[in-house]
Amino acid sequence: MIGRFNIDPPALDDDLLQMVESHRRTTGQEYSAILHFGLWGTADCSTDVRLYAAYRHLADNPEDGPVWLETSRVHLEAGEGEKAMAIIDELERLDTPGLYPNLYSEDPEANRAHILADTGALDAALELLDSLRARHSDAPAYHYAVGSVLQEKGDFDGAAAAFDEATEALEDFRREAEEEEMLEELNVDFPAAQAFIERAKALAVANRPFEGERPMDLFGFREEIEL
């Protein structure tokens, strides 16, 4: 049990512990940074390393809602859907401070929808996403997630329309950022994000099944999709 969370950390592996702690002594890298980026200066972004760092951080910062969310995502990436969902359940039960429900990527229910989709519960995921539309219709990643689920269900026209909505939301976001003179601060590669959405739409138009990631924020759109 970590803080108020009915979550137990995974069993520690001595070799992993020694490797990560040796890296930290050399680089000074914080546990939270290892969780998000893997080990600086290496190619090691494995889920084992990131989860070790996550739980070491959470042992001292049990109320860090965003890190709990990221830990849930890493569990999902590791194929541990039940563990990912257990964290979401605890976040909602405790109403943990530090979350920002107006942001799609930090809404526990949005994360729950992604877990449902990634574990094959497509109808449940779509129903939950539909209930979140009023809250997140301005988020390109929200519409992308809807499109990806519809595409997996074989509704290719619906998926293409959702990807078009993602494009419109992305353009609205870019225009607002430009008007507020925040483009440089955001450091978002809008052309790359647009290309990411267009590649997904091309698969839907070609009646091809969805393959790839359901990003939770704009930065996730930079990943590649093979046509």
XYZ file of N, CA and C in Angstrom, residues 28-198:
513
model
N 22.469 11.937 -11.752
C 21.583 12.778 -10.947
C 20.158 12.804 -11.450
N 19.822 11.928 -12.383
C 18.479 11.926 -12.960
C 17.434 11.544 -11.916
N 16.353 12.308 -11.854
C 15.279 12.046 -10.899
C 14.455 10.837 -11.337
N 13.820 10.190 -10.360
C 12.968 9.045 -10.678
C 11.856 9.430 -11.648
N 11.248 10.595 -11.427
C 10.135 10.996 -12.303
C 10.597 11.177 -13.740
N 11.826 11.650 -13.932
C 12.353 11.814 -15.283
C 12.627 10.456 -15.922
N 13.094 9.485 -15.130
C 13.308 8.135 -15.663
C 11.977 7.531 -16.092
N 10.933 7.755 -15.294
C 9.608 7.253 -15.643
C 9.187 7.745 -17.026
N 9.385 9.024 -17.284
C 8.899 9.602 -18.538
C 9.827 9.362 -19.722
N 11.136 9.335 -19.485
C 12.080 9.337 -20.600
C 13.014 8.140 -20.645
N 12.970 7.268 -19.648
C 13.966 6.216 -19.575
C 15.272 6.771 -19.035
N 16.332 6.003 -19.134
C 17.621 6.408 -18.586
C 18.347 7.337 -19.549
N 18.650 8.544 -19.088
C 19.354 9.510 -19.921
C 20.650 8.914 -20.461
N 20.925 9.212 -21.739
C 22.188 8.805 -22.325
C 22.262 7.340 -22.683
N 21.145 6.629 -22.565
C 21.106 5.215 -22.933
C 19.878 4.984 -23.801
N 19.771 3.774 -24.309
C 18.588 3.414 -25.092
C 17.560 2.678 -24.232
N 17.756 2.696 -22.919
C 16.896 1.917 -22.033
C 15.662 2.709 -21.618
N 14.546 2.431 -22.296
C 13.244 3.002 -21.926
C 12.280 1.864 -21.601
N 12.815 0.768 -21.089
C 12.001 -0.420 -20.847
C 10.946 -0.143 -19.777
N 9.862 -0.887 -19.850
C 8.798 -0.711 -18.857
C 9.288 -1.109 -17.470
N 10.174 -2.095 -17.375
C 10.693 -2.499 -16.062
C 11.429 -1.336 -15.390
N 12.281 -0.660 -16.143
C 13.032 0.474 -15.596
C 12.094 1.602 -15.210
N 11.147 1.905 -16.070
C 10.249 3.031 -15.816
C 9.321 2.757 -14.644
N 8.858 1.515 -14.509
C 8.001 1.192 -13.373
C 8.787 1.199 -12.071
N 10.017 0.722 -12.096
C 10.854 0.789 -10.898
C 10.978 2.236 -10.448
N 11.299 3.127 -11.403
C 11.457 4.544 -11.071
C 10.144 5.150 -10.596
N 9.048 4.752 -11.211
C 7.738 5.291 -10.830
C 7.438 4.993 -9.365
N 7.606 3.747 -8.980
C 7.240 3.371 -7.614
C 8.236 3.901 -6.589
N 9.496 4.113 -6.977
C 10.424 4.742 -6.053
C 10.024 6.205 -5.826
N 9.579 6.871 -6.896
C 9.098 8.251 -6.759
C 7.832 8.297 -5.914
N 6.895 7.402 -6.185
C 5.609 7.435 -5.488
C 5.732 7.067 -4.014
N 6.762 6.319 -3.653
C 6.962 5.987 -2.239
C 7.154 7.249 -1.410
N 7.786 8.265 -2.005
C 8.014 9.535 -1.308
C 6.991 10.602 -1.677
N 6.247 10.377 -2.766
C 5.275 11.371 -3.246
C 3.961 10.676 -3.585
N 3.298 10.082 -2.593
C 2.126 9.245 -2.881
C 0.923 10.004 -3.422
N 0.917 11.324 -3.311
C -0.230 12.091 -3.808
C 0.017 12.691 -5.189
N 1.073 12.266 -5.866
C 1.423 12.833 -7.173
C 0.533 12.209 -8.249
N -0.636 12.823 -8.449
C -1.614 12.286 -9.386
C -1.098 12.068 -10.795
N -0.427 13.074 -11.413
C 0.076 12.870 -12.772
C 1.049 11.699 -12.885
N 1.886 11.472 -11.874
C 2.800 10.326 -11.936
C 2.024 9.020 -11.811
N 0.981 8.999 -10.980
C 0.139 7.801 -10.929
C -0.469 7.513 -12.305
N -0.919 8.555 -12.990
C -1.494 8.354 -14.321
C -0.452 7.781 -15.281
N 0.739 8.356 -15.268
C 1.784 7.867 -16.158
C 2.161 6.433 -15.805
N 2.162 6.108 -14.523
C 2.453 4.740 -14.098
C 1.393 3.782 -14.623
N 0.135 4.220 -14.596
C -0.934 3.404 -15.156
C -0.696 3.145 -16.638
N -0.266 4.181 -17.354
C -0.019 4.020 -18.797
C 1.126 3.060 -19.062
N 2.158 3.104 -18.221
C 3.291 2.197 -18.420
C 2.870 0.752 -18.130
N 2.046 0.550 -17.109
C 1.517 -0.792 -16.862
C 0.759 -1.294 -18.087
N -0.039 -0.410 -18.701
C -0.784 -0.810 -19.888
C 0.173 -1.164 -21.020
N 1.209 -0.350 -21.181
C 2.223 -0.609 -22.207
C 2.888 -1.972 -21.975
N 3.006 -2.361 -20.702
C 3.627 -3.638 -20.356
C 2.640 -4.805 -20.476
N 1.421 -4.516 -20.915
C 0.417 -5.563 -21.058
C -0.290 -5.904 -19.763
N -0.225 -4.998 -18.787
C -0.821 -5.238 -17.473
C -2.053 -4.354 -17.288
N -3.099 -4.679 -18.063
C -4.301 -3.862 -18.058
C -4.990 -3.796 -16.711
N -5.010 -4.898 -15.966
C -5.686 -4.890 -14.667
C -4.984 -3.959 -13.687
N -3.662 -3.954 -13.693
C -2.920 -3.052 -12.818
C -3.152 -1.599 -13.221
N -3.194 -1.358 -14.538
C -3.450 -0.002 -15.023
C -4.811 0.483 -14.548
N -5.826 -0.373 -14.661
C -7.179 0.014 -14.270
C -7.291 0.192 -12.761
N -6.559 -0.613 -11.990
C -6.607 -0.490 -10.532
C -6.138 0.893 -10.091
N -5.131 1.431 -10.767
C -4.649 2.772 -10.425
C -5.707 3.817 -10.738
N -6.364 3.696 -11.893
C -7.437 4.630 -12.245
C -8.550 4.575 -11.206
N -8.911 3.369 -10.791
C -9.959 3.221 -9.774
C -9.574 3.951 -8.488
N -8.313 3.814 -8.077
C -7.859 4.459 -6.847
C -7.829 5.978 -6.992
N -7.399 6.475 -8.134
C -7.379 7.924 -8.359
C -8.781 8.504 -8.216
N -9.757 7.809 -8.767
C -11.127 8.313 -8.698
C -11.707 8.146 -7.295
N -11.382 7.050 -6.643
C -11.892 6.830 -5.277
C -11.385 7.906 -4.331
N -10.119 8.286 -4.487
C -9.497 9.239 -3.572
C -9.614 10.681 -4.034
N -10.049 10.890 -5.284
C -10.106 12.251 -5.841
C -8.770 12.961 -5.591
N -7.711 12.314 -6.021
C -6.359 12.768 -5.707
C -6.083 14.166 -6.245
N -5.613 15.082 -5.402
C -5.239 16.410 -5.890
C -4.028 16.317 -6.799
N -3.909 17.304 -7.683
C -2.797 17.313 -8.621
C -3.228 16.941 -10.019
N -4.468 16.452 -10.162
C -4.991 16.154 -11.491
C -5.715 17.382 -12.041
N -5.811 17.430 -13.363
C -6.461 18.564 -14.018
C -7.498 18.002 -14.988
N -8.716 17.736 -14.501
C -9.708 17.052 -15.329
C -10.087 17.786 -16.610
N -9.773 19.084 -16.719
C -10.088 19.787 -17.953
C -9.099 19.438 -19.061
N -7.973 18.784 -18.726
C -7.009 18.352 -19.717
C -7.246 16.875 -20.021
N -7.407 16.572 -21.280
C -7.725 15.202 -21.683
C -6.716 14.203 -21.151
N -5.433 14.514 -21.266
C -4.395 13.550 -20.896
C -4.336 13.294 -19.390
N -4.942 14.189 -18.584
C -4.880 14.007 -17.133
C -6.249 13.756 -16.511
N -7.195 13.336 -17.335
C -8.520 12.966 -16.842
C -8.539 11.454 -16.636
N -8.739 10.979 -15.407
C -8.745 9.529 -15.178
C -9.736 8.782 -16.063
N -10.895 9.379 -16.329
C -11.877 8.697 -17.159
C -11.393 8.557 -18.595
N -10.647 9.544 -19.096
C -10.069 9.422 -20.428
C -9.050 8.288 -20.453
N -8.249 8.197 -19.404
C -7.293 7.101 -19.313
C -8.009 5.760 -19.216
N -9.113 5.731 -18.493
C -9.896 4.495 -18.394
C -10.380 4.073 -19.788
N -10.839 5.037 -20.574
C -11.308 4.718 -21.929
C -10.181 4.122 -22.771
N -8.968 4.664 -22.632
C -7.830 4.128 -23.378
C -7.503 2.703 -22.934
N -7.572 2.448 -21.641
C -7.292 1.099 -21.150
C -8.327 0.117 -21.699
N -9.596 0.506 -21.655
C -10.651 -0.351 -22.190
C -10.400 -0.660 -23.666
N -10.065 0.376 -24.435
C -9.831 0.173 -25.866
C -8.627 -0.727 -26.109
N -7.552 -0.476 -25.384
C -6.324 -1.231 -25.607
C -6.420 -2.667 -25.128
N -7.398 -2.960 -24.281
C -7.591 -4.338 -23.826
C -8.761 -5.003 -24.547
N -9.275 -4.372 -25.608
C -10.265 -4.998 -26.472
C -11.712 -4.730 -26.146
N -11.995 -3.961 -25.099
C -13.383 -3.657 -24.739
C -13.829 -2.417 -25.525
N -13.992 -2.575 -26.837
C -14.197 -1.431 -27.723
C -15.544 -0.744 -27.495
N -16.607 -1.510 -27.311
C -17.918 -0.890 -27.100
C -17.929 -0.073 -25.811
N -17.354 -0.623 -24.750
C -17.303 0.099 -23.476
C -16.443 1.351 -23.610
N -15.343 1.236 -24.345
C -14.467 2.394 -24.550
C -15.195 3.492 -25.314
N -15.916 3.096 -26.361
C -16.623 4.082 -27.173
C -17.734 4.752 -26.378
N -18.438 3.985 -25.564
C -19.502 4.553 -24.730
C -18.932 5.572 -23.743
N -17.799 5.255 -23.151
C -17.184 6.169 -22.204
C -16.657 7.406 -22.912
N -16.022 7.222 -24.069
C -15.529 8.374 -24.829
C -16.684 9.293 -25.223
N -17.810 8.701 -25.603
C -18.960 9.525 -25.975
C -19.425 10.379 -24.800
N -19.371 9.822 -23.586
C -19.787 10.582 -22.404
C -18.805 11.704 -22.074
N -17.578 11.609 -22.601
C -16.556 12.625 -22.330
C -16.481 13.704 -23.400
N -17.314 13.599 -24.410
C -17.201 14.515 -25.543
C -17.369 15.975 -25.126
N -18.361 16.256 -24.297
C -18.591 17.649 -23.895
C -17.389 18.218 -23.157
N -16.685 17.366 -22.422
C -15.549 17.815 -21.623
C -14.290 18.003 -22.461
N -14.150 17.198 -23.535
C -12.861 17.156 -24.233
C -12.950 17.365 -25.739
N -14.039 17.956 -26.204
C -14.182 18.111 -27.653
C -13.150 19.051 -28.262
N -12.434 19.823 -27.422
C -11.402 20.711 -27.949
C -10.037 20.026 -28.026
N -9.946 18.756 -27.628
C -8.659 18.063 -27.597
C -8.494 17.197 -28.840
N -7.483 17.472 -29.676
C -7.264 16.629 -30.857
C -7.106 15.151 -30.494
N -6.415 14.869 -29.386
C -6.188 13.477 -28.997
C -7.491 12.760 -28.664
N -8.490 13.498 -28.170
C -9.786 12.885 -27.881
C -10.403 12.341 -29.173
N -10.464 13.182 -30.200
C -11.071 12.759 -31.467
C -10.255 11.652 -32.121
N -8.938 11.714 -31.948
C -8.090 10.650 -32.484
C -8.434 9.317 -31.821
N -8.634 9.342 -30.513
C -8.983 8.109 -29.805
C -10.318 7.552 -30.296
N -11.304 8.441 -30.469
C -12.605 7.998 -30.990
C -12.430 7.351 -32.361
N -11.662 8.021 -33.232
C -11.433 7.480 -34.571
C -10.768 6.121 -34.534
N -9.802 5.969 -33.635
C -9.079 4.692 -33.568
C -9.996 3.556 -33.136
N -10.895 3.830 -32.186
C -11.811 2.789 -31.722
C -12.821 2.437 -32.817
N -13.365 3.455 -33.475
C -14.307 3.194 -34.567
C -13.640 2.383 -35.675
N -12.392 2.706 -35.959
C -11.658 1.976 -36.995
C -11.470 0.513 -36.600
N -11.159 0.270 -35.339
C -11.012 -1.110 -34.872
C -12.335 -1.868 -34.960
N -13.445 -1.148 -34.784
C -14.760 -1.781 -34.864
C -15.207 -1.982 -36.309
N -14.462 -1.460 -37.267
C -14.821 -1.612 -38.667
C -15.693 -0.498 -39.207
N -15.927 0.553 -38.417
C -16.695 1.711 -38.876
C -15.706 2.709 -39.483
N -15.314 2.442 -40.719
C -14.254 3.234 -41.331
C -14.710 4.644 -41.680
N -15.969 4.811 -42.099
C -16.474 6.164 -42.390
C -16.516 6.996 -41.105
N -17.002 6.385 -40.035
C -17.038 7.101 -38.763
C -15.649 7.454 -38.279
N -14.709 6.538 -38.493
C -13.329 6.806 -38.082
C -12.749 7.972 -38.857
N -12.964 7.985 -40.177
C -12.434 9.084 -41.003
C -13.015 10.420 -40.550
N -14.313 10.427 -40.223
C -14.938 11.663 -39.757
C -14.337 12.111 -38.428
N -14.041 11.171 -37.539
C -13.437 11.516 -36.247
C -12.026 12.069 -36.444
N -11.272 11.497 -37.391
C -9.934 12.021 -37.656
C -10.012 13.427 -38.248
N -11.075 13.694 -39.046
C -11.278 15.062 -39.530
C -11.527 16.012 -38.360
N -12.279 15.561 -37.366
C -12.517 16.386 -36.178
C -11.217 16.622 -35.410
N -10.353 15.613 -35.395
C -9.053 15.785 -34.749
C -8.248 16.865 -35.456
N -8.308 16.871 -36.787
C -7.604 17.895 -37.564
C -8.150 19.281 -37.251
N -9.470 19.402 -37.194
C -10.089 20.699 -36.900
C -9.706 21.175 -35.496
N -9.720 20.267 -34.529
C -9.352 20.633 -33.154
C -7.891 21.050 -33.085
N -7.041 20.364 -33.853
C -5.626 20.724 -33.879
C -5.435 22.117 -34.461
N -6.161 22.429 -35.523
C -6.048 23.754 -36.136
C -6.568 24.830 -35.191
N -7.665 24.556 -34.490
C -8.182 25.510 -33.507
C -7.152 25.759 -32.411
N -6.518 24.682 -31.969
C -5.494 24.798 -30.922
C -4.321 25.644 -31.412
N -3.886 25.385 -32.639
C -2.767 26.150 -33.202
C -3.122 27.624 -33.335
N -4.336 27.910 -33.820
C -4.749 29.295 -34.022
C -4.840 30.041 -32.688
N -5.405 29.391 -31.678
C -5.502 30.029 -30.366
C -4.123 30.276 -29.772
N -3.218 29.313 -29.947
C -1.859 29.483 -29.433
C -1.150 30.626 -30.147
N -1.405 30.756 -31.441
C -0.797 31.837 -32.215
C -1.336 33.186 -31.763
N -2.653 33.265 -31.548
C -3.259 34.519 -31.099
C -2.747 34.933 -29.728
N -2.460 33.938 -28.877
C -1.968 34.222 -27.527
C -0.442 34.289 -27.471
N 0.176 34.195 -28.662
C 1.635 34.263 -28.780
C 2.317 33.230 -27.871
N 1.811 31.999 -27.936
C 2.352 30.921 -27.101
C 2.934 29.772 -27.919
N 3.061 29.942 -29.234
C 3.535 28.851 -30.071
C 4.916 28.359 -29.655
N 5.818 29.300 -29.402
C 7.180 28.906 -29.041
C 7.207 28.182 -27.698
N 6.424 28.670 -26.735
C 6.405 28.034 -25.412
C 5.860 26.612 -25.485
N 4.860 26.389 -26.337
C 4.261 25.061 -26.430
C 5.211 24.062 -27.086
N 6.023 24.549 -28.025
C 6.998 23.688 -28.703
C 6.330 22.459 -29.306
N 5.175 22.649 -29.944
C 4.458 21.564 -30.593
C 4.740 21.609 -32.082
N 5.099 20.480 -32.647
C 5.347 20.376 -34.085
C 4.004 20.132 -34.768
N 3.300 21.213 -35.107
C 1.963 21.076 -35.678
C 1.952 20.331 -37.012
N 2.893 20.597 -37.937
C 2.898 19.805 -39.180
C 3.062 18.311 -38.925
N 3.920 17.957 -37.969
C 4.106 16.532 -37.649
C 2.828 15.949 -37.056
N 2.152 16.720 -36.196
C 0.898 16.254 -35.613
C -0.151 16.057 -36.696
N -0.224 17.010 -37.634
C -1.182 16.899 -38.729
C -0.890 15.679 -39.593
N 0.381 15.457 -39.878
C 0.761 14.300 -40.696
C 0.386 12.994 -40.001
N 0.527 12.977 -38.685
C 0.173 11.788 -37.902
C -1.313 11.463 -38.069
N -2.157 12.484 -37.957
C -3.599 12.277 -38.107
C -3.931 11.848 -39.534
N -3.289 12.472 -40.500
C -3.576 12.144 -41.896
C -3.217 10.702 -42.232
